[in-house]
PDB file of C-alpha atoms and ligand atoms in Angstrom:
ATOM      1  CA  MET D 146      14.784  15.604 -26.135  1.00 98.00           C
ATOM      2  CA  LEU D 147      17.377  14.761 -24.369  1.00 98.00           C
ATOM      3  CA  ALA D 148      19.894  11.920 -26.526  1.00 99.00           C
ATOM      4  CA  ILE D 149      21.380   9.125 -24.298  1.00 99.00           C
ATOM      5  CA  GLY D 150      22.989   5.982 -25.858  1.00 99.00           C
ATOM      6  CA  SER D 151      25.569   3.643 -24.355  1.00 99.00           C
ATOM      7  CA  ASP D 152      27.625   0.181 -24.675  1.00 98.00           C
ATOM      8  CA  HIS D 153      27.307  -2.898 -23.166  1.00 98.00           C
ATOM      9  CA  GLY D 154      29.809  -2.039 -20.454  1.00 98.00           C
ATOM     10  CA  GLY D 155      27.261   0.798 -20.086  1.00 98.00           C
ATOM     11  CA  TYR D 156      23.999  -0.922 -20.615  1.00 98.00           C
ATOM     12  CA  GLY D 157      22.720  -1.666 -16.806  1.00 98.00           C
ATOM     13  CA  LEU D 158      23.873   2.072 -15.426  1.00 98.00           C
ATOM     14  CA  LYS D 159      21.662   3.775 -18.153  1.00 98.00           C
ATOM     15  CA  GLN D 160      18.554   1.367 -17.325  1.00 98.00           C
ATOM     16  CA  GLU D 161      18.495   3.434 -13.791  1.00 98.00           C
ATOM     17  CA  ILE D 162      19.180   7.358 -15.788  1.00 98.00           C
ATOM     18  CA  MET D 163      16.233   6.217 -17.802  1.00 98.00           C
ATOM     19  CA  LYS D 164      14.157   5.644 -15.106  1.00 98.00           C
ATOM     20  CA  TYR D 165      15.272   8.637 -13.556  1.00 98.00           C
ATOM     21  CA  LEU D 166      14.371  10.568 -16.599  1.00 98.00           C
ATOM     22  CA  ALA D 167      11.329   9.362 -16.769  1.00 98.00           C
ATOM     23  CA  GLU D 168      10.298  10.057 -13.126  1.00 98.00           C
ATOM     24  CA  GLN D 169      11.903  13.410 -13.327  1.00 98.00           C
ATOM     25  CA  GLY D 170       9.743  14.240 -16.680  1.00 98.00           C
ATOM     26  CA  ILE D 171      12.105  14.356 -18.988  1.00 98.00           C
ATOM     27  CA  GLU D 172      11.553  13.431 -22.843  1.00 98.00           C
ATOM     28  CA  TYR D 173      14.393  11.151 -23.985  1.00 98.00           C
ATOM     29  CA  ARG D 174      14.940   9.234 -27.098  1.00 98.00           C
ATOM     30  CA  ASP D 175      17.707   5.956 -26.424  1.00 98.00           C
ATOM     31  CA  PHE D 176      19.907   5.835 -28.945  1.00 98.00           C
ATOM     32  CA  GLY D 177      21.064   1.965 -27.956  1.00 97.00           C
ATOM     33  CA  THR D 178      22.286  -0.030 -27.482  1.00 98.00           C
ATOM     34  CA  TYR D 179      19.111  -1.838 -26.448  1.00 98.00           C
ATOM     35  CA  THR D 180      21.104  -5.344 -24.561  1.00 98.00           C
ATOM     36  CA  GLU D 181      23.353  -6.437 -22.511  1.00 97.00           C
ATOM     37  CA  ALA D 182      25.619  -8.752 -25.942  1.00 98.00           C
ATOM     38  CA  SER D 183      28.968  -7.469 -26.430  1.00 98.00           C
ATOM     39  CA  CYS D 184      29.144  -3.949 -29.077  1.00 98.00           C
ATOM     40  CA  ASP D 185      30.834  -1.513 -30.039  1.00 98.00           C
ATOM     41  CA  TYR D 186      31.340   2.052 -28.426  1.00 98.00           C
ATOM     42  CA  PRO D 187      32.601   4.096 -30.723  1.00 98.00           C
ATOM     43  CA  VAL D 188      28.425   3.031 -32.638  1.00 98.00           C
ATOM     44  CA  TYR D 189      26.845   4.930 -30.134  1.00 99.00           C
ATOM     45  CA  GLY D 190      28.811   7.472 -28.648  1.00 99.00           C
ATOM     46  CA  GLU D 191      29.019   8.786 -33.137  1.00 98.00           C
ATOM     47  CA  ALA D 192      24.905   8.472 -33.121  1.00 98.00           C
ATOM     48  CA  VAL D 193      23.970  10.205 -29.939  1.00 99.00           C
ATOM     49  CA  ALA D 194      26.360  13.357 -31.009  1.00 98.00           C
ATOM     50  CA  ARG D 195      24.859  13.718 -34.171  1.00 98.00           C
ATOM     51  CA  ALA D 196      20.886  13.715 -32.821  1.00 98.00           C
ATOM     52  CA  VAL D 197      22.825  16.342 -30.666  1.00 98.00           C
ATOM     53  CA  ALA D 198      25.490  18.418 -33.242  1.00 98.00           C
ATOM     54  CA  SER D 199      22.138  18.045 -36.162  1.00 98.00           C
ATOM     55  CA  GLY D 200      19.614  19.317 -33.443  1.00 98.00           C
ATOM     56  CA  GLU D 201      17.403  16.750 -33.259  1.00 98.00           C
ATOM     57  CA  CYS D 202      17.938  16.716 -29.401  1.00 98.00           C
ATOM     58  CA  GLU D 203      18.947  19.388 -27.304  1.00 98.00           C
ATOM     59  CA  ARG D 204      22.203  17.647 -24.818  1.00 98.00           C
ATOM     60  CA  GLY D 205      23.278  13.820 -24.646  1.00 99.00           C
ATOM     61  CA  ILE D 206      24.071  11.232 -22.038  1.00 99.00           C
ATOM     62  CA  LEU D 207      26.724   8.516 -23.018  1.00 99.00           C
ATOM     63  CA  ILE D 208      28.333   5.833 -20.616  1.00 99.00           C
ATOM     64  CA  CYS D 209      30.310   3.584 -21.129  1.00 98.00           C
ATOM     65  CA  GLY D 210      32.642   1.108 -18.572  1.00 98.00           C
ATOM     66  CA  THR D 211      34.965   3.809 -18.098  1.00 98.00           C
ATOM     67  CA  GLY D 212      33.091   6.845 -20.364  1.00 98.00           C
ATOM     68  CA  ILE D 213      36.563   7.559 -21.911  1.00 98.00           C
ATOM     69  CA  GLY D 214      35.933   5.570 -25.352  1.00 98.00           C
ATOM     70  CA  ILE D 215      32.175   7.008 -25.900  1.00 98.00           C
ATOM     71  CA  SER D 216      33.422  10.152 -24.587  1.00 98.00           C
ATOM     72  CA  ILE D 217      36.513  10.517 -27.859  1.00 98.00           C
ATOM     73  CA  ALA D 218      34.112   8.823 -30.529  1.00 98.00           C
ATOM     74  CA  ALA D 219      31.653  12.133 -29.598  1.00 98.00           C
ATOM     75  CA  ASN D 220      34.343  14.175 -29.302  1.00 97.00           C
ATOM     76  CA  LYS D 221      34.708  13.720 -32.954  1.00 96.00           C
ATOM     77  CA  VAL D 222      31.340  14.922 -34.311  1.00 96.00           C
ATOM     78  CA  GLY D 223      31.787  19.038 -34.928  1.00 95.00           C
ATOM     79  CA  GLY D 224      30.233  20.746 -32.759  1.00 96.00           C
ATOM     80  CA  ILE D 225      30.163  18.670 -29.820  1.00 98.00           C
ATOM     81  CA  ARG D 226      31.670  18.736 -26.332  1.00 98.00           C
ATOM     82  CA  CYS D 227      30.979  16.324 -24.371  1.00 98.00           C
ATOM     83  CA  ALA D 228      32.741  15.797 -21.012  1.00 99.00           C
ATOM     84  CA  ASN D 229      33.813  12.367 -19.008  1.00 99.00           C
ATOM     85  CA  CYS D 230      32.575  13.384 -15.196  1.00 99.00           C
ATOM     86  CA  ALA D 231      33.124  11.308 -12.649  1.00 98.00           C
ATOM     87  CA  ASP D 232      32.765  14.257 -10.103  1.00 98.00           C
ATOM     88  CA  CYS D 233      29.373  17.318  -8.718  1.00 98.00           C
ATOM     89  CA  TYR D 234      32.756  19.384  -9.160  1.00 98.00           C
ATOM     90  CA  SER D 235      33.204  18.732 -13.235  1.00 98.00           C
ATOM     91  CA  ALA D 236      29.686  17.977 -13.651  1.00 99.00           C
ATOM     92  CA  GLU D 237      28.901  21.457 -12.575  1.00 98.00           C
ATOM     93  CA  MET D 238      31.904  23.237 -14.334  1.00 98.00           C
ATOM     94  CA  CYS D 239      31.470  21.343 -17.430  1.00 98.00           C
ATOM     95  CA  ARG D 240      27.959  23.180 -17.986  1.00 98.00           C
ATOM     96  CA  ARG D 241      29.448  26.528 -16.639  1.00 98.00           C
ATOM     97  CA  HIS D 242      32.515  26.699 -18.348  1.00 98.00           C
ATOM     98  CA  ASN D 243      32.453  24.232 -21.347  1.00 98.00           C
ATOM     99  CA  ASN D 244      28.737  24.616 -22.232  1.00 98.00           C
ATOM    100  CA  ALA D 245      28.812  20.774 -22.309  1.00 98.00           C
ATOM    101  CA  ASN D 246      26.426  19.308 -24.536  1.00 98.00           C
ATOM    102  CA  ILE D 247      26.567  15.709 -23.726  1.00 99.00           C
ATOM    103  CA  LEU D 248      27.482  14.489 -20.557  1.00 99.00           C
ATOM    104  CA  ALA D 249      29.376  10.856 -20.703  1.00 99.00           C
ATOM    105  CA  LEU D 250      30.023   8.801 -17.549  1.00 99.00           C
ATOM    106  CA  GLY D 251      31.733   5.247 -16.371  1.00 98.00           C
ATOM    107  CA  ALA D 252      29.662   2.462 -15.794  1.00 98.00           C
ATOM    108  CA  ARG D 253      32.270   0.935 -14.217  1.00 98.00           C
ATOM    109  CA  THR D 254      33.831   3.123 -11.888  1.00 98.00           C
ATOM    110  CA  LEU D 255      30.900   4.974 -10.830  1.00 98.00           C
ATOM    111  CA  GLY D 256      28.179   4.259  -7.991  1.00 98.00           C
ATOM    112  CA  SER D 257      24.699   4.697  -9.771  1.00 97.00           C
ATOM    113  CA  GLY D 258      23.749   7.363  -6.598  1.00 98.00           C
ATOM    114  CA  LEU D 259      26.757   9.734  -7.901  1.00 98.00           C
ATOM    115  CA  ALA D 260      25.944   9.307 -11.288  1.00 98.00           C
ATOM    116  CA  LEU D 261      22.609  10.089 -10.997  1.00 98.00           C
ATOM    117  CA  LYS D 262      23.650  13.084  -8.999  1.00 98.00           C
ATOM    118  CA  ILE D 263      26.162  13.918 -11.951  1.00 99.00           C
ATOM    119  CA  VAL D 264      23.287  13.569 -14.514  1.00 99.00           C
ATOM    120  CA  GLU D 265      21.051  15.690 -12.010  1.00 98.00           C
ATOM    121  CA  ILE D 266      23.797  18.514 -12.169  1.00 99.00           C
ATOM    122  CA  PHE D 267      24.169  18.795 -15.984  1.00 99.00           C
ATOM    123  CA  LEU D 268      20.677  19.001 -16.372  1.00 98.00           C
ATOM    124  CA  THR D 269      20.036  21.481 -14.316  1.00 98.00           C
ATOM    125  CA  THR D 270      23.170  23.745 -14.467  1.00 98.00           C
ATOM    126  CA  PRO D 271      23.837  27.111 -17.014  1.00 98.00           C
ATOM    127  CA  PHE D 272      26.513  28.077 -19.412  1.00 98.00           C
ATOM    128  CA  ASP D 273      28.099  31.070 -17.423  1.00 98.00           C
ATOM    129  CA  GLY D 274      28.726  32.167 -20.627  1.00 98.00           C
ATOM    130  CA  GLY D 275      30.992  36.189 -21.131  1.00 97.00           C
ATOM    131  CA  ARG D 276      34.660  34.717 -21.337  1.00 97.00           C
ATOM    132  CA  HIS D 277      33.683  31.647 -21.724  1.00 98.00           C
ATOM    133  CA  ALA D 278      31.783  32.248 -24.437  1.00 98.00           C
ATOM    134  CA  ARG D 279      34.755  32.984 -26.612  1.00 97.00           C
ATOM    135  CA  ARG D 280      37.214  30.445 -25.409  1.00 97.00           C
ATOM    136  CA  VAL D 281      33.570  27.296 -26.422  1.00 97.00           C
ATOM    137  CA  GLU D 282      33.981  29.449 -29.882  1.00 97.00           C
ATOM    138  CA  MET D 283      37.348  28.705 -30.094  1.00 96.00           C
ATOM    139  CA  LEU D 284      36.635  24.824 -29.107  1.00 95.00           C
ATOM    140  CA  ASP D 285      34.618  24.851 -32.092  1.00 92.00           C
ATOM    141  CA  ASN D 286      36.425  26.678 -34.799  1.00 94.00           C
ATOM    142  CA  ILE D 287      39.354  23.840 -34.121  1.00 92.00           C
ATOM    143  CA  GLN D 288      39.184  21.661 -37.373  1.00 82.00           C
ATOM    144  CA  SER D 289      40.180  18.714 -37.797  1.00 72.00           C
ATOM    145  CA  ARG D 290      42.901  18.346 -40.240  1.00 64.00           C
TER     146      ARG D 290
HETATM  147  C1  RB5 E   9      33.869  -2.471 -23.274  1.00 52.12           C
HETATM  148  O1  RB5 E   9      34.429  -3.681 -22.656  1.00 52.12           O
HETATM  149  C2  RB5 E   9      34.334  -1.167 -23.013  1.00 52.12           C
HETATM  150  O2  RB5 E   9      36.051  -1.425 -23.617  1.00 52.12           O
HETATM  151  C3  RB5 E   9      34.265  -0.283 -23.030  1.00 52.12           C
HETATM  152  O3  RB5 E   9      32.984   0.308 -22.448  1.00 52.12           O
HETATM  153  C4  RB5 E   9      34.357   1.204 -22.759  1.00 52.12           C
HETATM  154  O4  RB5 E   9      35.162   1.596 -20.992  1.00 52.12           O
HETATM  155  C5  RB5 E   9      35.574   2.149 -23.711  1.00 52.12           C
HETATM  156  O5  RB5 E   9      36.597   3.071 -22.708  1.00 52.12           O
END
Protein backbone atom coordinates (compact mmCIF):
# COMPACT_ATOMS: atom_id res chain seq x y z
CA MET A 1 0.00 0.00 0.00
CA LEU A 2 1.26 3.43 -0.99
CA ALA A 3 0.44 6.54 1.07
CA ILE A 4 -0.19 9.77 -0.82
CA GLY A 5 -0.85 13.28 0.43
CA SER A 6 -0.68 16.91 -0.58
CA ASP A 7 -1.64 20.39 0.44
CA HIS A 8 -3.78 22.62 -1.80
CA GLY A 9 -0.70 23.51 -3.90
CA GLY A 10 -0.22 19.85 -4.76
CA TYR A 11 -3.87 18.86 -5.02
CA GLY A 12 -4.12 18.97 -8.85
CA LEU A 13 -0.93 16.98 -9.46
CA LYS A 14 -2.01 14.49 -6.80
CA GLN A 15 -5.18 13.77 -8.82
CA GLU A 16 -3.03 13.01 -11.88
CA ILE A 17 -0.71 10.78 -9.86
CA MET A 18 -3.64 8.86 -8.33
CA LYS A 19 -5.06 8.32 -11.85
CA TYR A 20 -1.65 6.97 -12.92
CA LEU A 21 -1.46 4.67 -9.88
CA ALA A 22 -4.95 3.32 -10.54
CA GLU A 23 -4.03 2.64 -14.19
CA GLN A 24 -0.94 0.76 -13.00
CA GLY A 25 -2.96 -1.27 -10.50
CA ILE A 26 -1.01 0.20 -7.59
CA GLU A 27 -3.04 0.40 -4.37
CA TYR A 28 -2.86 3.68 -2.50
CA ARG A 29 -4.43 5.52 0.39
CA ASP A 30 -5.06 9.24 0.07
CA PHE A 31 -4.33 11.07 3.35
CA GLY A 32 -5.70 14.38 2.01
CA THR A 33 -6.11 17.19 1.41
CA TYR A 34 -9.38 16.46 -0.34
CA THR A 35 -10.21 19.90 -1.77
CA GLU A 36 -8.39 22.86 -3.32
CA ALA A 37 -9.08 25.00 -0.24
CA SER A 38 -6.00 26.51 1.38
CA CYS A 39 -4.53 24.28 4.08
CA ASP A 40 -1.29 23.60 5.96
CA TYR A 41 1.27 21.25 4.38
CA PRO A 42 2.80 20.00 7.70
CA VAL A 43 -0.50 18.20 8.46
CA TYR A 44 -0.29 16.03 5.35
CA GLY A 45 3.47 15.57 5.45
CA GLU A 46 3.21 14.23 8.99
CA ALA A 47 0.18 12.01 8.24
CA VAL A 48 1.86 10.25 5.30
CA ALA A 49 5.17 9.99 7.17
CA ARG A 50 3.51 8.36 10.19
CA ALA A 51 1.70 5.87 7.94
CA VAL A 52 5.04 4.87 6.40
CA ALA A 53 7.00 4.89 9.66
CA SER A 54 4.40 2.66 11.34
CA GLY A 55 4.48 0.12 8.49
CA GLU A 56 0.85 0.75 7.57
CA CYS A 57 2.15 1.81 4.14
CA GLU A 58 5.41 0.72 2.51
CA ARG A 59 6.16 4.00 0.75
CA GLY A 60 4.68 7.45 0.29
CA ILE A 61 4.34 10.31 -2.16
CA LEU A 62 3.89 13.91 -1.01
CA ILE A 63 3.14 16.97 -3.11
CA CYS A 64 3.07 20.67 -2.24
CA GLY A 65 3.88 23.76 -4.30
CA THR A 66 7.63 23.15 -4.28
CA GLY A 67 7.94 19.82 -2.47
CA ILE A 68 10.07 21.61 0.10
CA GLY A 69 7.78 22.28 3.04
CA ILE A 70 6.05 18.92 2.90
CA SER A 71 9.38 17.04 2.68
CA ILE A 72 10.73 18.94 5.69
CA ALA A 73 7.62 17.92 7.63
CA ALA A 74 7.97 14.26 6.65
CA ASN A 75 11.67 14.12 7.51
CA LYS A 76 10.92 15.11 11.11
CA VAL A 77 9.31 11.69 11.67
CA GLY A 78 11.74 8.97 12.79
CA GLY A 79 12.58 6.38 10.15
CA ILE A 80 11.52 8.61 7.27
CA ARG A 81 13.84 9.33 4.37
CA CYS A 82 11.89 11.72 2.17
CA ALA A 83 13.54 12.92 -1.05
CA ASN A 84 12.29 16.01 -2.85
CA CYS A 85 13.05 15.23 -6.50
CA ALA A 86 12.84 17.41 -9.59
CA ASP A 87 14.76 15.20 -12.04
CA CYS A 88 14.94 11.53 -13.04
CA TYR A 89 18.54 10.98 -11.90
CA SER A 90 17.73 12.11 -8.36
CA ALA A 91 14.64 9.89 -8.33
CA GLU A 92 16.80 6.88 -9.25
CA MET A 93 19.58 7.66 -6.80
CA CYS A 94 17.31 8.42 -3.85
CA ARG A 95 16.20 4.81 -4.12
CA ARG A 96 19.54 3.17 -5.04
CA HIS A 97 21.69 5.02 -2.49
CA ASN A 98 19.36 6.52 0.15
CA ASN A 99 16.57 3.92 0.23
CA ALA A 100 14.14 6.85 0.27
CA ASN A 101 10.76 5.73 1.53
CA ILE A 102 8.87 8.90 0.58
CA LEU A 103 9.06 10.92 -2.62
CA ALA A 104 8.21 14.64 -2.50
CA LEU A 105 7.26 16.60 -5.61
CA GLY A 106 6.61 20.26 -6.40
CA ALA A 107 3.42 20.80 -8.35
CA ARG A 108 4.39 24.39 -9.15
CA THR A 109 7.90 23.49 -10.30
CA LEU A 110 7.30 20.33 -12.36
CA GLY A 111 5.23 19.52 -15.42
CA SER A 112 2.99 16.51 -14.93
CA GLY A 113 4.85 14.43 -17.56
CA LEU A 114 8.14 14.75 -15.66
CA ALA A 115 6.41 14.28 -12.31
CA LEU A 116 4.82 10.99 -13.45
CA LYS A 117 8.18 9.76 -14.81
CA ILE A 118 9.80 10.56 -11.45
CA VAL A 119 7.01 8.61 -9.70
CA GLU A 120 7.57 5.62 -12.00
CA ILE A 121 11.32 5.62 -11.31
CA PHE A 122 10.80 6.01 -7.56
CA LEU A 123 8.39 3.06 -7.47
CA THR A 124 10.45 0.69 -9.63
CA THR A 125 14.07 1.31 -8.57
CA PRO A 126 15.49 -0.99 -5.85
CA PHE A 127 17.90 -0.07 -3.03
CA ASP A 128 21.50 -1.04 -3.86
CA GLY A 129 22.33 -2.00 -0.25
CA GLY A 130 26.03 -2.79 0.37
CA ARG A 131 27.98 0.25 1.55
CA HIS A 132 24.83 2.34 1.29
CA ALA A 133 23.07 0.26 3.95
CA ARG A 134 25.57 1.45 6.59
CA ARG A 135 25.02 5.07 5.62
CA VAL A 136 21.24 4.72 5.69
CA GLU A 137 21.55 3.15 9.13
CA MET A 138 23.61 6.16 10.21
CA LEU A 139 20.82 8.43 8.96
CA ASP A 140 18.24 6.52 10.93
CA ASN A 141 20.40 6.74 14.07
CA ILE A 142 20.54 10.54 14.05
CA GLN A 143 18.49 11.65 17.02
CA SER A 144 16.74 14.97 17.34
CA ARG A 145 17.70 16.77 20.56
C1 LIG B 1 1.50 26.90 -0.29
O1 LIG B 1 1.23 28.16 -0.84
C2 LIG B 1 2.97 26.60 -0.42
O2 LIG B 1 3.70 27.36 0.50
C3 LIG B 1 3.23 25.13 -0.18
O3 LIG B 1 2.50 24.38 -1.11
C4 LIG B 1 4.67 24.65 -0.32
O4 LIG B 1 5.22 25.08 -1.54
C5 LIG B 1 5.54 24.87 0.82
O5 LIG B 1 6.71 24.46 0.84
